[in-house]
Coordinates of C-alpha atoms in Angstrom, one line a residue:
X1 CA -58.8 153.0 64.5
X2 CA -59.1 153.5 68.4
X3 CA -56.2 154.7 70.9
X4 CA -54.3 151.4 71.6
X5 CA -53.8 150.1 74.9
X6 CA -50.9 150.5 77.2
X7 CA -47.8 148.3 74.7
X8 CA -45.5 146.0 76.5
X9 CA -42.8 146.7 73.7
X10 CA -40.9 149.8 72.6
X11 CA -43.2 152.7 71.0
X12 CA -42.9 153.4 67.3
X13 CA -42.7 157.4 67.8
X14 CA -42.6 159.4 64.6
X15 CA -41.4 162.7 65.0
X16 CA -41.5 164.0 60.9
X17 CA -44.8 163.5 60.3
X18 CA -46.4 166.8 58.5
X19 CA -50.5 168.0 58.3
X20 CA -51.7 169.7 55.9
X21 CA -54.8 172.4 57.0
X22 CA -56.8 174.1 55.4
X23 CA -55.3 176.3 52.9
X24 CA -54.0 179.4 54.5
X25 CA -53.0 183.4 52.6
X26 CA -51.9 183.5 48.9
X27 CA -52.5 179.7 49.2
X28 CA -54.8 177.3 46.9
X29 CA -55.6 173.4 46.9
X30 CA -57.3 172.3 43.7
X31 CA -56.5 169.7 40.8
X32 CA -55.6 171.3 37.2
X33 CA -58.1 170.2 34.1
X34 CA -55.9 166.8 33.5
X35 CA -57.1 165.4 36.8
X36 CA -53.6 166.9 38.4
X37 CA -53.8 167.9 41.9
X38 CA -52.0 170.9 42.9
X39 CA -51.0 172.9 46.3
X40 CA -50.3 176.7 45.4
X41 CA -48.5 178.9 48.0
X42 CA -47.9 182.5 46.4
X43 CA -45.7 181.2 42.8
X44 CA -44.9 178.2 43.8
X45 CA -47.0 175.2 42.6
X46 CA -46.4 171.7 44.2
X47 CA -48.2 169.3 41.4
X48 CA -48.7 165.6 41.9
X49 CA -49.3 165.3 45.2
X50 CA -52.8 164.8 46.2
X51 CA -53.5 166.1 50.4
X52 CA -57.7 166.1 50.2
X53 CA -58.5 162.6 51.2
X54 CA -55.6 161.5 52.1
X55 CA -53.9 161.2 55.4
X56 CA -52.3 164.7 55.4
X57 CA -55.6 166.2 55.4
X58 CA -58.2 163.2 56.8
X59 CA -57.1 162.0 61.1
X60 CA -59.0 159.2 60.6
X61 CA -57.4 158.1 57.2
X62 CA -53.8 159.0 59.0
X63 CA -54.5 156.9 62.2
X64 CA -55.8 154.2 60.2
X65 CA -52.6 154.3 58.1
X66 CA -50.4 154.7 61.2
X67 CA -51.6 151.5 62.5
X68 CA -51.4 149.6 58.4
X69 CA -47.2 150.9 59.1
X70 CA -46.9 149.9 62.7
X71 CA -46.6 153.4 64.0
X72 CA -48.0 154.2 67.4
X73 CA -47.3 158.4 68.0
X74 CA -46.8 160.5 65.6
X75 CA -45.4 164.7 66.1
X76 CA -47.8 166.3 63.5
X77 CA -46.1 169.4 62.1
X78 CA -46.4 172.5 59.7
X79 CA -46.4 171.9 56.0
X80 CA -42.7 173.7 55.0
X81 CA -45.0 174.9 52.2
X82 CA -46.6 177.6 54.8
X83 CA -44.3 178.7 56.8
X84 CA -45.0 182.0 54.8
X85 CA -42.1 183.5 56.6
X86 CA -43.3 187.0 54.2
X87 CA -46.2 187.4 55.5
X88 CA -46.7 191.0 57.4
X89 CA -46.0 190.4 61.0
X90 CA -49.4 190.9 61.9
X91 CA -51.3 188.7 59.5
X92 CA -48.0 185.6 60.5
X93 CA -49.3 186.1 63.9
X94 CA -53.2 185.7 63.1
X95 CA -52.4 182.7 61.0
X96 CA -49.7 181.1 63.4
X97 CA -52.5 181.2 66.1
X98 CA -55.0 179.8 63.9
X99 CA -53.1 177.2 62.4
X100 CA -51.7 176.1 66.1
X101 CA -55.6 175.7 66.9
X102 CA -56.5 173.6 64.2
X103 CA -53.6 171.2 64.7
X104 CA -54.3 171.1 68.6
X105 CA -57.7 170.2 67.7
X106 CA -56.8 168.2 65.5
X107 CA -54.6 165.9 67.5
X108 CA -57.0 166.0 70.1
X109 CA -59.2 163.6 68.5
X110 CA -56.1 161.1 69.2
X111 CA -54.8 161.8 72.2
X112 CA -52.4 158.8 72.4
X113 CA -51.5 158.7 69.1
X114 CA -51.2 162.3 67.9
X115 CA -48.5 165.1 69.2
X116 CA -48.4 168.9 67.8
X117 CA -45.6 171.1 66.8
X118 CA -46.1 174.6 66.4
X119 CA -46.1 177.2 63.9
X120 CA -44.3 180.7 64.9
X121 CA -45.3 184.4 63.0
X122 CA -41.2 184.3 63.6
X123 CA -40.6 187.4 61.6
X124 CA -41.4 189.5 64.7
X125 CA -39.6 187.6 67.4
X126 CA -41.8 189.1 70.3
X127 CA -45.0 188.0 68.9
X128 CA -43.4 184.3 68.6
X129 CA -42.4 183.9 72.1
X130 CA -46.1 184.6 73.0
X131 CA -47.4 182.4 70.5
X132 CA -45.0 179.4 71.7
X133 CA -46.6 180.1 74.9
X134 CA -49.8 179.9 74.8
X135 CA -49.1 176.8 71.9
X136 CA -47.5 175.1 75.1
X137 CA -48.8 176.4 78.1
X138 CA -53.0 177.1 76.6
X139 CA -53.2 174.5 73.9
X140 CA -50.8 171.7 74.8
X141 CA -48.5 171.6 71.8
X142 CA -45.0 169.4 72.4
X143 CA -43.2 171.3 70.1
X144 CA -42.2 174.0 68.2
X145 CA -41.2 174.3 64.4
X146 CA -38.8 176.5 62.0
X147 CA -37.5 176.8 58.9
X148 CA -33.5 176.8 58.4
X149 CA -33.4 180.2 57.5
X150 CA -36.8 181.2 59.2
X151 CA -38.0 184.6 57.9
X152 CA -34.9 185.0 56.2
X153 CA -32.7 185.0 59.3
X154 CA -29.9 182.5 59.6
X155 CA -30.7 180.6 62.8
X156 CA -27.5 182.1 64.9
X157 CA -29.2 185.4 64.5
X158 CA -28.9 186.8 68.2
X159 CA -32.8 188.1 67.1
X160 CA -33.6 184.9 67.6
X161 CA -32.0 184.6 71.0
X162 CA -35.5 185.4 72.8
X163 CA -37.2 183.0 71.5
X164 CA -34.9 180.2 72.3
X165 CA -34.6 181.6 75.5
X166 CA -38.6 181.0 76.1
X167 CA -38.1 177.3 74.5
X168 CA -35.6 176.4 77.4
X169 CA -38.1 178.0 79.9
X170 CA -41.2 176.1 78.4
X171 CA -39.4 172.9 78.6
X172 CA -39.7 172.2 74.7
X173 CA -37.7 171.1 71.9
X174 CA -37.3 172.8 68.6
X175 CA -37.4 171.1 65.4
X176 CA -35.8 172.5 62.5
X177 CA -37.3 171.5 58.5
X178 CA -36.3 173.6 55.3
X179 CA -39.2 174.9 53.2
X180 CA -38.7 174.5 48.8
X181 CA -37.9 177.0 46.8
X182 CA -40.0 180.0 46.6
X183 CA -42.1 183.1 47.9
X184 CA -41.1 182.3 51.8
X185 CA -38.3 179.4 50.8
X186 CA -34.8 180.6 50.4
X187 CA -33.2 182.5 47.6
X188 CA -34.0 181.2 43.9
X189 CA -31.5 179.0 41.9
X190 CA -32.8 177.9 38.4
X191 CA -30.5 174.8 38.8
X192 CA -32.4 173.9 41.4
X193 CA -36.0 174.0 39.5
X194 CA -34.8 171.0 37.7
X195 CA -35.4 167.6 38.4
X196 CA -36.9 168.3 41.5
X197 CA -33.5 169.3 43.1
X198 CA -35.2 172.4 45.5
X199 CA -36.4 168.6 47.5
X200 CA -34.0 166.1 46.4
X201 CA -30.7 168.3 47.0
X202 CA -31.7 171.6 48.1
X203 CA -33.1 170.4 51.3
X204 CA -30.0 168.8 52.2
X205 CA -28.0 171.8 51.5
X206 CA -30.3 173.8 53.5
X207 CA -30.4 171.4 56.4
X208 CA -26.4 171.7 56.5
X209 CA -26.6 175.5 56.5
X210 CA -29.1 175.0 59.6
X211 CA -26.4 173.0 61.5
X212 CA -23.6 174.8 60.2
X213 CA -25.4 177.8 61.6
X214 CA -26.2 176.8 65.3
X215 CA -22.4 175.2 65.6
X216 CA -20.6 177.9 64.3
X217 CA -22.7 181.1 65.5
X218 CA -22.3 179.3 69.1
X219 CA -26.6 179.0 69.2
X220 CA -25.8 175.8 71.5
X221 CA -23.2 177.6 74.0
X222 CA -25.9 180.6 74.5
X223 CA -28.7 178.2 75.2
X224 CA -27.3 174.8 76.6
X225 CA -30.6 174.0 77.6
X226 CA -32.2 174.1 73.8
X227 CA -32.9 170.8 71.9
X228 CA -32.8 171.1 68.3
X229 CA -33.6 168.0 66.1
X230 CA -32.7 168.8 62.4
X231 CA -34.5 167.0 59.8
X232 CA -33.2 164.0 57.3
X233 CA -30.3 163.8 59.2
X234 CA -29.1 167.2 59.1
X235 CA -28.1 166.8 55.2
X236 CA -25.3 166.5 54.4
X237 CA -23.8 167.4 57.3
X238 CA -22.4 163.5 58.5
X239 CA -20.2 163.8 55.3
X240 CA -18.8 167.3 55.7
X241 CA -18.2 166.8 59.4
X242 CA -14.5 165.8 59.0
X243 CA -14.4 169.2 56.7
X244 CA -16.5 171.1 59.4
X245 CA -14.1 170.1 62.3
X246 CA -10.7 171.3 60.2
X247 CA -12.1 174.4 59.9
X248 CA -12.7 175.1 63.4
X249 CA -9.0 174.2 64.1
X250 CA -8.2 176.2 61.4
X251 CA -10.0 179.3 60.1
X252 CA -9.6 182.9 62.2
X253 CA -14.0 182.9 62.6
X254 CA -13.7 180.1 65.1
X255 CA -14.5 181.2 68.7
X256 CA -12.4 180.4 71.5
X257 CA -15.1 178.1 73.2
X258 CA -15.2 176.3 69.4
X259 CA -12.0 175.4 69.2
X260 CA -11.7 174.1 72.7
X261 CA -13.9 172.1 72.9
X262 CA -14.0 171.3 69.0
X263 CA -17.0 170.7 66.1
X264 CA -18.1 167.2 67.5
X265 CA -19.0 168.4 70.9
X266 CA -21.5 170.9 69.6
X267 CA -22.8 168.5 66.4
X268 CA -23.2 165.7 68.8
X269 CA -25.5 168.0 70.7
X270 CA -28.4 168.3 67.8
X271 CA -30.8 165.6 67.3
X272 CA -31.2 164.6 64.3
X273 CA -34.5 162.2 62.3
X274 CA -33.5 158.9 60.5
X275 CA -35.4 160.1 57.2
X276 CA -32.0 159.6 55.3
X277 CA -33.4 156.6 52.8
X278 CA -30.8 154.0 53.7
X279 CA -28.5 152.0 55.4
X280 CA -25.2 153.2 54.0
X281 CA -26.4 157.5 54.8
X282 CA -27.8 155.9 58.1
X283 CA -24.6 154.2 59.2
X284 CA -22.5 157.4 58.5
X285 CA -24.9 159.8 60.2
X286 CA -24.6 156.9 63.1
X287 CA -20.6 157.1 62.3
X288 CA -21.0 160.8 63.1
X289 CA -23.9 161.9 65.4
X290 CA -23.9 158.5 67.6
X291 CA -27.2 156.9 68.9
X292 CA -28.1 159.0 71.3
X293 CA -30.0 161.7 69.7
X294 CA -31.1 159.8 66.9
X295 CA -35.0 159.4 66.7
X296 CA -37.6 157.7 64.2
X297 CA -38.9 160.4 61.3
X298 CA -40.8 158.8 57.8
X299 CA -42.5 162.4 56.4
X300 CA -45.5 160.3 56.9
X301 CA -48.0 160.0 53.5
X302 CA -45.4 162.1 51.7
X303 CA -43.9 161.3 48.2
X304 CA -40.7 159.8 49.6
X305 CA -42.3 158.6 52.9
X306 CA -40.6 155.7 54.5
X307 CA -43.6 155.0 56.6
X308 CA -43.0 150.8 56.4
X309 CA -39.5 151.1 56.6
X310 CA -37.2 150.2 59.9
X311 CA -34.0 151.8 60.7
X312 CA -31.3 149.3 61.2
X313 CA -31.3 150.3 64.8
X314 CA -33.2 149.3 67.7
X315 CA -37.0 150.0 68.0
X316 CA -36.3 150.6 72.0
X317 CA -33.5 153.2 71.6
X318 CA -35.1 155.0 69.2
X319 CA -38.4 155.4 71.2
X320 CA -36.5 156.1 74.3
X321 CA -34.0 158.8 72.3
X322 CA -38.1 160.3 71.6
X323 CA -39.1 159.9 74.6
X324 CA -36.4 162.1 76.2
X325 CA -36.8 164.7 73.1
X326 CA -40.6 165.3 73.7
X327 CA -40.4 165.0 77.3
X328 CA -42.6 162.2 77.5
X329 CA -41.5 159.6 80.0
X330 CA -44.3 157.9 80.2
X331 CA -43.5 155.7 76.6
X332 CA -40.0 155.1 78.0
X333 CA -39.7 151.1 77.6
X334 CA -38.8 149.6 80.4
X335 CA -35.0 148.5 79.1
X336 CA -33.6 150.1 76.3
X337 CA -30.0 149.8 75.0
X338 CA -27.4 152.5 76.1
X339 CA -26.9 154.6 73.4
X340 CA -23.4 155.7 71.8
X341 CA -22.1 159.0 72.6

């Protein structure tokens, strides 16, 4: 349960791989009198799902685990569950910087095995861009995380413009992960309290809004320098992308630079995870997105966590697509296929 030494093959690098803290404001951990475990964050209860002793909450349980599922790096991230994107700017700020502590430290103990993304108060814009700064520059953090709609903005908010600015100029990539319905998730729909359907579909919708968003509202011709990697795939997106790309030929909100050069350009721009659950979503998202910006995500310990499984592509273009995200060239293998466009 030791940093391994240098490996002659390809790295297994998961980048969706979420930690749980200490609970943070309005927020409660416990187990109900059945023996339930619960996570509360303001109304919204997550039951079933057990983070004290387990690897969301224990590094040594999650290294141990990493190596049971043949993983060698994992991006820890926030929980979606506290973004709290309500939060008075002031109090977002205090927590975003003692949150980013924590998981620094926390990866620490791992040095070669553990990566940090970072939480952002992002409902005041200013106070993010200082925060991704000293997470990057002080504590050493790889990344930086968002909701799709973070603090109730649509990511093509020009609000947000600063703060992608300061990601170009830190040299980081952004990665993008809806939170479930409630107090800081997006608006309420009772169809989706059923059945789970705020996770099982309402993520997906959310993560299609997110891409949607930074095509359309031109977020990747103001910043050609931003990577953004959107979560399970980006959604549904792979099968609305043949919709998506009639409407910028056709609909009177489509930019001039849009229709030049066309939905695909800009879609084949984002990165996206492989958390998609199998072959057949994974072939069209391939279909779609290409290879190239495709990298390795399992939401590691997590109910649906495809920790054991292997994408149908290969191990050595999917660590060197992560690699090139996280600006780590160090795990690039020494050959790795050339990916599609």
């Amino acid at each position: 349960m030791s940093d391994r030494p240098a490996l002659r093959r390809a790295p297994v690098i998961d980048v969706h791989a979420h930690a749980v803290l200490e609970v943070g404001p309005g927020a409660e951990l416990g187990t109900s009198p059945d023996g339930t475990p619960f996570y509360r964050v303001g109304d919204y209860v997550l039951h079933g799902v057990r983070y004290a002793g387990t690897p969301f909450m224990d590094v040594d349980l999650r290294v141990a685990a990493m190596d049971e599922a043949g993983i060698d790096v994992q991006l820890l991230s926030p929980n979606p569950l506290t973004y709290f994107g309500r939060l008075e700017p002031g109090a977002a700020a205090a927590y975003a910087r003692a949150h980013n502590d924590a998981l620094a430290a926390l990866a620490a103990r791992y040095p070669a095995r553990l990566l940090a993304a970072a939480q952002l108060p992002v409902q005041d814009v200013a106070a993010s861009v200082a925060e991704a700064r000293r997470a990057v520059r002080e504590l050493g953090m790889a990344a930086v995380y968002l909701d799709t709609d973070p603090a109730g903005r649509t990511l093509d908010d020009p609000d947000l413009d600063p703060l992608y600015e300061a990601l170009v100029e830190l040299d980081v990539p952004l990665f993008v992960h809806p939170s479930p319905l409630g107090p800081d998730g997006p608006p309420e729909d009772p169809r989706l309290r059923r059945f789970d359907l705020d996770l099982l579909l309402g993520f997906a919708r959310d993560e299609t809004l997110a891409v949607a968003a930074l095509v359309f509202g031109g977020v990747l011709d103001r910043h050609p320098g931003l990577d953004v990697c959107v979560s399970h795939g980006g959604g549904a997106a792979p099968f609305v992308a043949g919709r998506f790309a009639r409407a910028v030929g056709k609909r009177a909100w489509a930019g001039d630079r849009l229709r030049e050069n066309g939905f695909e350009h800009y879609y084949r721009r984002l990165w996206f995870d492989t958390h998609v659950h199998d072959a057949d979503a994974l072939a069209l998202l391939v279909a779609r997105a290409g290879t190239g910006r495709l990298v390795f995500g399992t939401n590691f310990a997590g109910w649906d966590s495809g920790a054991h499984e292997t994408p149908d592509l290969d191990p050595a273009l999917l660590a060197a697509n992560a690699a090139r995200l996280l600006r780590r060239k160090e795990w690039l293998p020494m050959t790795a296929p050339a990916p599609t466009a």
